[in-house]
Amino acid sequence: MRSVYIHIPFCHDICSYCDFCKTRYRKDWADLYLESLKYEIKSKYNGEKIRTLYIGGGTPSVLDIDELNMLFEITNLFDLSELEEFTIECNIESLTNEKLILFKKNGVNRLSIGVQTFNDKYIKLLNRNHTKDEVFEKIEMAKMIGFENINVDLMYALPSETMEDLEYDVDNMLRLNVEHISCYSLMIEPNTKLFINKVKSIDEDTDYEMYKYIEKRLTNREYNHYEISNYSKNNYESKHNLVYWNNEYYYGFGLSASGYLEGYRYDNTKNMNKYNAHDYISNVVKISDEDRLRYELILGFRKIHGINKKEFNDKYGVSIYEVFNIKELLDKGMLSEDTDYIFISGEWIYRSNEILVNFV
Ligand SMILES: C[S@@+](CC[C@H](N)C(=O)[O-])C[C@H]1O[C@@H](n2cnc3c(N)ncnc32)[C@H](O)[C@@H]1O
Ligand code: SF4
């Protein structure tokens, strides 16, 4: 069994904070791109059964109906007979009744929708194009069509955001009553519009206060905090993202996609011309036993329940207490343990980077 990530690098507009690999949608480019994507998959896929399939971007829902049909023709190249989770990333303005019905017909069973904020002032600052009412209408439409597993992305720590602003976003988020919520603190990345305009990040204390506020509000409702930035209702954790955090193999197809297969990690090119000329891979690294172990810790500790001690021992033939400075981190209280798991101590999760850097 394998997992698959497919990258669709097109968006209707470019958000002021985004440094993902994407470009403004153009039909001629999208058509060429899908042709090359099909070729890439045909040349690399080995016929395994696929357990989770994730189409991300960019904004896959920006593709028109003909292109989406082409995309599903491509995903049907995979053996989907035992597919458990099929996610497609969408944003509000490009979601239509027709597209949602097409997704459903083609086996998509999870939507991941970028909302970020319900507040007009920040929608404008982020260069997004929806209104609060549209968010409610489109998510209701998706539920009516039968989607029972929906994730919504929320961003916080927006420039000069107040706790009242955040309360407004969290109240609305909870009213959506979706199964999964991802919450990201805004990062002002080089070469984005916010960076070029010298927009200032919020101070660290407020960022922390916001993180704690979100955690409290969501866990007081029926959401479990299961990964640093992710919350879900019972049994609605993202199966696909857990493949990454469990350090398992997956295919990555498309511009800038990464994959991890048979002991090698690879990155695809970010150059569209090269990609369309079938020059896909930009680098490949063989993962040594030690690197595999590093990844296991760096990715595994992102999960709030942490790493299972016995499974670690079975997988690596060594006790987790014996690797890196795990014992010291336990002594210092940065890590904690129960009978089965070692995990980042509650108050350290917000500062998890300071722990994970020990394994880099
Ligand atoms: C690549 S986007 C895909 C979703 C879709 N394109 C959309 O924006 O609606 C994935 C998510 O990453 C988050 N994200 C992107 N850039 C970020 C940044 N600079 N800081 C924090 N979160 C960011 C946003 O919440 C976004 O929804
Ligand atoms: S956040 Fe999403 S919609 Fe905005 S530019 Fe990035 S990928 Fe595109």
XYZ file of C-alpha atoms and ligand atoms in Angstrom:
395
model
C 0.000 0.000 0.000
C 1.219 3.505 -0.776
C 0.124 7.128 -0.397
C 0.180 9.731 -3.143
C 0.546 13.516 -3.114
C -0.193 15.427 -6.341
C 0.629 19.134 -6.646
C -1.502 21.501 -8.746
C 0.418 24.795 -8.845
C -2.324 27.180 -10.015
C -4.265 29.830 -8.100
C -6.763 32.450 -9.193
C -4.933 35.181 -7.260
C -1.732 35.157 -5.271
C -2.123 35.707 -1.520
C 0.088 38.304 0.108
C 1.723 35.800 2.512
C 2.163 32.704 0.357
C 5.514 31.227 -0.648
C 4.190 27.863 -1.824
C 5.029 26.781 -5.371
C 2.214 28.314 -7.420
C 1.466 30.650 -10.293
C -1.581 32.511 -11.550
C -3.982 30.172 -13.378
C -3.816 30.166 -17.186
C -5.776 27.635 -19.166
C -3.037 26.941 -21.722
C -0.492 26.303 -18.962
C -2.864 24.150 -16.936
C -3.601 21.939 -19.948
C 0.101 21.480 -20.729
C 0.822 20.813 -17.067
C -1.801 18.070 -16.782
C -0.325 16.343 -19.843
C 3.092 16.311 -18.209
C 1.644 15.169 -14.872
C 0.029 12.212 -16.612
C 3.347 11.283 -18.198
C 5.179 11.572 -14.871
C 2.712 9.276 -13.106
C 2.704 6.738 -15.931
C 6.488 6.594 -15.888
C 6.969 6.272 -12.097
C 3.959 4.528 -10.575
C 4.558 0.835 -9.885
C 0.954 -0.317 -9.566
C 0.693 -0.548 -5.758
C -2.718 -0.185 -4.119
C -3.186 3.396 -2.937
C -4.434 4.002 0.618
C -4.485 7.824 0.731
C -4.496 10.305 -2.128
C -4.028 14.042 -1.548
C -4.314 16.665 -4.272
C -2.856 19.910 -2.985
C -1.412 23.106 -4.301
C -1.773 25.836 -5.198
C -5.487 25.517 -5.550
C -6.661 22.377 -7.381
C -10.270 23.641 -7.340
C -9.272 26.513 -9.644
C -9.098 24.039 -12.581
C -12.115 24.145 -14.902
C -14.474 21.197 -15.357
C -12.647 19.773 -18.401
C -9.327 19.956 -16.569
C -10.790 18.361 -13.452
C -12.131 15.543 -15.622
C -8.618 15.137 -17.020
C -7.225 15.160 -13.470
C -9.584 12.343 -12.438
C -8.670 10.411 -15.586
C -5.101 10.676 -14.263
C -5.962 9.621 -10.689
C -7.806 6.630 -12.148
C -4.429 5.353 -13.359
C -3.866 4.320 -9.723
C -5.217 1.168 -8.115
C -7.835 2.814 -5.879
C -9.611 -0.433 -4.933
C -8.663 0.000 -1.250
C -8.517 3.792 -1.100
C -9.386 5.078 2.374
C -8.967 8.832 2.049
C -9.056 11.091 -1.004
C -8.532 14.790 -0.212
C -8.622 17.758 -2.544
C -7.585 21.279 -1.521
C -10.005 24.016 -2.435
C -10.638 27.622 -1.742
C -14.022 29.212 -1.252
C -14.305 31.328 -4.389
C -13.568 28.500 -6.834
C -15.956 25.973 -5.249
C -19.104 25.444 -7.313
C -21.958 22.995 -7.106
C -20.824 21.391 -10.367
C -17.235 20.897 -9.178
C -18.330 19.479 -5.820
C -20.598 16.952 -7.562
C -17.730 15.978 -9.856
C -15.413 15.494 -6.844
C -17.984 13.300 -5.136
C -18.578 11.251 -8.285
C -14.841 10.581 -8.552
C -14.404 9.297 -5.026
C -13.125 12.422 -3.227
C -14.192 11.932 0.399
C -12.374 14.795 2.139
C -12.183 18.500 1.325
C -9.499 20.799 2.691
C -10.673 24.373 2.348
C -8.566 27.490 2.858
C -10.587 30.087 4.733
C -7.870 31.784 6.848
C -10.149 34.495 8.291
C -13.763 35.700 8.313
C -12.794 39.308 8.969
C -13.117 41.667 5.939
C -10.126 43.739 7.025
C -7.806 40.706 7.033
C -9.372 39.082 3.974
C -8.260 42.207 2.108
C -4.800 42.298 3.704
C -4.229 38.636 2.794
C -5.483 39.311 -0.765
C -8.199 36.675 -0.505
C -11.489 36.993 -2.359
C -14.280 35.537 -0.226
C -16.828 36.970 2.182
C -17.869 35.467 5.506
C -21.335 34.637 4.114
C -19.797 32.813 1.149
C -17.793 30.611 3.517
C -21.001 29.472 5.231
C -22.865 29.027 1.911
C -20.121 26.978 0.235
C -19.503 24.716 3.222
C -23.227 24.129 3.590
C -23.342 23.297 -0.135
C -20.527 20.758 0.300
C -22.321 19.140 3.241
C -25.602 18.970 1.258
C -23.760 17.188 -1.565
C -22.623 14.613 0.984
C -19.135 15.605 2.133
C -18.810 14.369 5.701
C -15.115 15.019 6.231
C -14.134 18.656 5.785
C -11.002 20.461 6.947
C -10.808 24.228 7.149
C -7.517 26.183 7.417
C -7.433 29.143 9.787
C -4.583 31.624 10.112
C -3.878 33.634 13.266
C -1.270 36.117 14.501
C -2.211 38.316 11.552
C -0.585 41.786 11.534
C -2.038 43.842 14.421
C -4.719 41.215 15.063
C -6.309 41.606 18.509
C -7.693 38.891 20.785
C -11.201 40.174 19.923
C -10.463 39.697 16.208
C -9.307 36.162 16.911
C -12.382 35.445 19.030
C -14.546 36.468 16.079
C -12.678 34.079 13.739
C -12.779 31.184 16.217
C -16.509 31.738 16.919
C -17.242 31.557 13.196
C -14.936 28.593 12.725
C -16.783 26.658 15.427
C -20.155 27.588 13.878
C -19.029 25.854 10.650
C -19.018 22.594 12.609
C -16.485 20.868 10.345
C -14.625 17.661 11.242
C -11.057 19.002 11.101
C -9.375 22.384 11.663
C -5.772 23.357 10.816
C -4.518 26.517 12.543
C -1.377 28.244 11.320
C 0.394 31.211 12.834
C 1.166 33.645 9.987
C 4.782 33.414 8.861
C 6.024 36.421 6.910
C 8.122 34.690 4.280
C 10.789 36.358 2.095
C 9.591 37.484 -1.350
C 5.926 37.608 -0.400
C 3.930 40.834 -0.721
C 3.731 41.214 3.079
C 7.515 40.901 3.322
C 8.182 43.359 0.492
C 5.779 45.834 2.115
C 7.683 45.386 5.411
C 4.584 44.282 7.302
C 5.527 43.408 10.874
C 4.828 40.060 12.543
C 2.863 40.090 15.736
C 4.914 39.925 18.955
C 5.776 36.514 20.383
C 3.725 36.876 23.576
C 0.544 37.610 21.627
C 1.301 34.750 19.234
C 1.565 32.404 22.233
C -1.600 33.801 23.826
C -3.456 33.212 20.545
C -2.137 29.670 20.225
C -3.301 28.850 23.770
C -6.659 30.550 23.191
C -7.313 28.495 20.036
C -6.280 25.290 21.779
C -8.620 25.978 24.701
C -11.612 26.939 22.553
C -11.293 23.972 20.191
C -10.568 21.338 22.821
C -13.482 22.637 24.924
C -15.632 21.649 21.991
C -15.259 18.189 20.523
C -11.890 18.744 18.800
C -8.765 16.784 19.772
C -5.421 18.528 19.426
C -3.529 15.721 17.671
C -0.658 17.513 15.919
C 1.053 20.857 16.598
C -1.202 22.740 14.121
C -4.076 20.283 13.712
C -7.341 19.513 15.494
C -9.983 16.940 14.634
C -13.151 15.366 15.902
C -12.777 11.714 16.984
C -11.571 9.495 14.129
C -11.204 12.399 11.678
C -7.419 12.823 11.893
C -5.908 13.298 8.430
C -4.820 9.795 7.405
C -2.650 11.209 4.644
C -0.753 13.671 6.829
C -0.228 10.916 9.415
C 1.737 9.060 6.721
C 4.234 11.964 6.745
C 4.367 12.204 10.549
C 4.768 8.422 10.822
C 7.779 8.615 8.474
C 6.221 6.242 5.926
C 6.753 6.022 2.172
C 4.678 8.086 -0.303
C 4.802 9.171 -3.930
C 4.994 12.893 -4.723
C 3.947 13.939 -8.229
C 3.813 17.393 -9.803
C 5.806 20.614 -9.720
C 7.840 20.973 -6.473
C 6.350 17.782 -4.996
C 8.483 15.695 -2.627
C 8.352 11.955 -2.219
C 9.887 9.246 -0.034
C 10.249 5.807 -1.580
C 12.379 2.717 -0.904
C 14.861 4.593 1.287
C 15.209 7.662 -0.943
C 13.730 11.153 -0.499
C 13.363 13.225 -3.667
C 12.177 16.693 -4.689
C 10.708 17.573 -8.033
C 11.756 20.687 -9.924
C 10.041 24.012 -9.227
C 10.641 25.117 -12.816
C 7.462 24.803 -14.891
C 9.318 24.696 -18.229
C 11.526 21.848 -17.049
C 8.530 20.057 -15.586
C 6.563 20.349 -18.815
C 9.612 19.050 -20.701
C 9.433 15.907 -18.510
C 12.577 16.894 -16.591
C 10.932 16.099 -13.250
C 13.360 15.416 -10.442
C 15.684 18.089 -9.077
C 17.357 16.067 -6.333
C 17.399 12.639 -4.730
C 18.940 11.745 -1.369
C 19.555 8.261 -0.028
C 18.350 8.159 3.566
C 20.941 6.524 5.832
C 19.839 4.529 8.886
C 20.742 7.482 11.087
C 18.781 9.944 8.934
C 15.767 7.640 9.000
C 15.893 7.732 12.767
C 16.243 11.536 12.801
C 13.164 11.868 10.582
C 11.276 9.465 12.829
C 11.864 11.757 15.816
C 11.442 15.116 14.057
C 8.201 14.060 12.384
C 6.899 11.731 15.108
C 7.100 14.271 17.921
C 4.812 16.569 15.920
C 2.024 14.219 16.991
C 0.699 15.245 20.385
C 0.585 11.638 21.617
C 4.182 11.289 20.471
C 6.133 8.141 19.585
C 5.242 4.610 20.625
C 8.247 3.161 22.467
C 7.670 -0.474 21.495
C 6.996 0.318 17.828
C 10.191 2.390 17.770
C 12.153 -0.518 19.224
C 10.652 -2.979 16.714
C 11.380 -0.644 13.797
C 14.981 0.337 14.675
C 16.181 -2.493 16.913
C 17.234 0.032 19.540
C 15.473 1.514 22.554
C 14.304 5.112 22.058
C 15.988 5.982 25.398
C 19.345 5.171 23.797
C 19.139 7.552 20.826
C 20.300 11.186 20.710
C 19.644 13.025 23.970
C 16.166 11.616 24.668
C 17.086 10.787 28.306
C 18.339 14.319 28.919
C 15.204 15.867 27.374
C 13.098 13.639 29.642
C 15.151 14.691 32.687
C 14.728 18.349 31.775
C 10.958 17.873 31.488
C 10.890 18.902 27.813
C 9.720 15.376 26.953
C 7.318 13.290 29.060
C 6.273 9.640 28.949
C 3.541 7.229 29.901
C 3.580 3.441 29.667
C 3.524 3.336 25.863
C 4.534 6.748 24.486
C 7.160 9.481 24.747
C 5.806 12.910 23.835
C 6.597 16.610 24.024
C 5.489 17.977 27.409
C 2.319 20.092 27.183
C 3.889 23.476 27.873
C 6.705 22.770 25.367
C 4.511 21.966 22.349
C 4.324 25.614 21.366
C 8.145 25.717 21.459
C 8.581 22.280 19.879
C 11.197 23.604 17.421
C 13.605 24.037 20.335
C 13.263 20.301 20.993
C 13.178 19.052 17.408
C 16.383 20.930 16.585
C 18.202 18.418 18.830
C 17.633 15.744 16.176
C 18.587 17.746 13.084
C -0.975 26.020 0.090
S -2.402 26.465 0.920
C -3.567 25.469 0.071
C -5.033 25.891 0.204
C -5.605 26.838 -0.838
N -4.681 27.179 -1.861
C -6.037 28.089 -0.157
O -5.168 28.903 0.159
O -7.223 28.270 0.057
C -2.282 25.619 2.463
C -2.431 26.459 3.718
O -1.176 26.871 4.202
C -1.370 27.989 5.060
N -0.300 28.950 4.773
C 0.211 29.275 3.563
N 1.182 30.204 3.686
C 1.293 30.486 5.024
C 2.104 31.381 5.790
N 3.000 32.171 5.209
N 1.942 31.386 7.141
C 1.044 30.564 7.730
N 0.238 29.735 7.049
C 0.351 29.683 5.710
C -2.737 28.539 4.763
O -3.589 28.335 5.872
C -3.201 27.733 3.570
O -4.571 27.466 3.577
S -2.471 30.425 0.051
Fe -3.456 29.041 -1.367
S -4.645 30.399 -2.768
Fe -3.185 31.670 -1.713
S -1.471 31.816 -3.155
Fe -1.019 30.187 -1.642
S -1.699 28.333 -2.583
Fe -2.645 30.042 -3.715
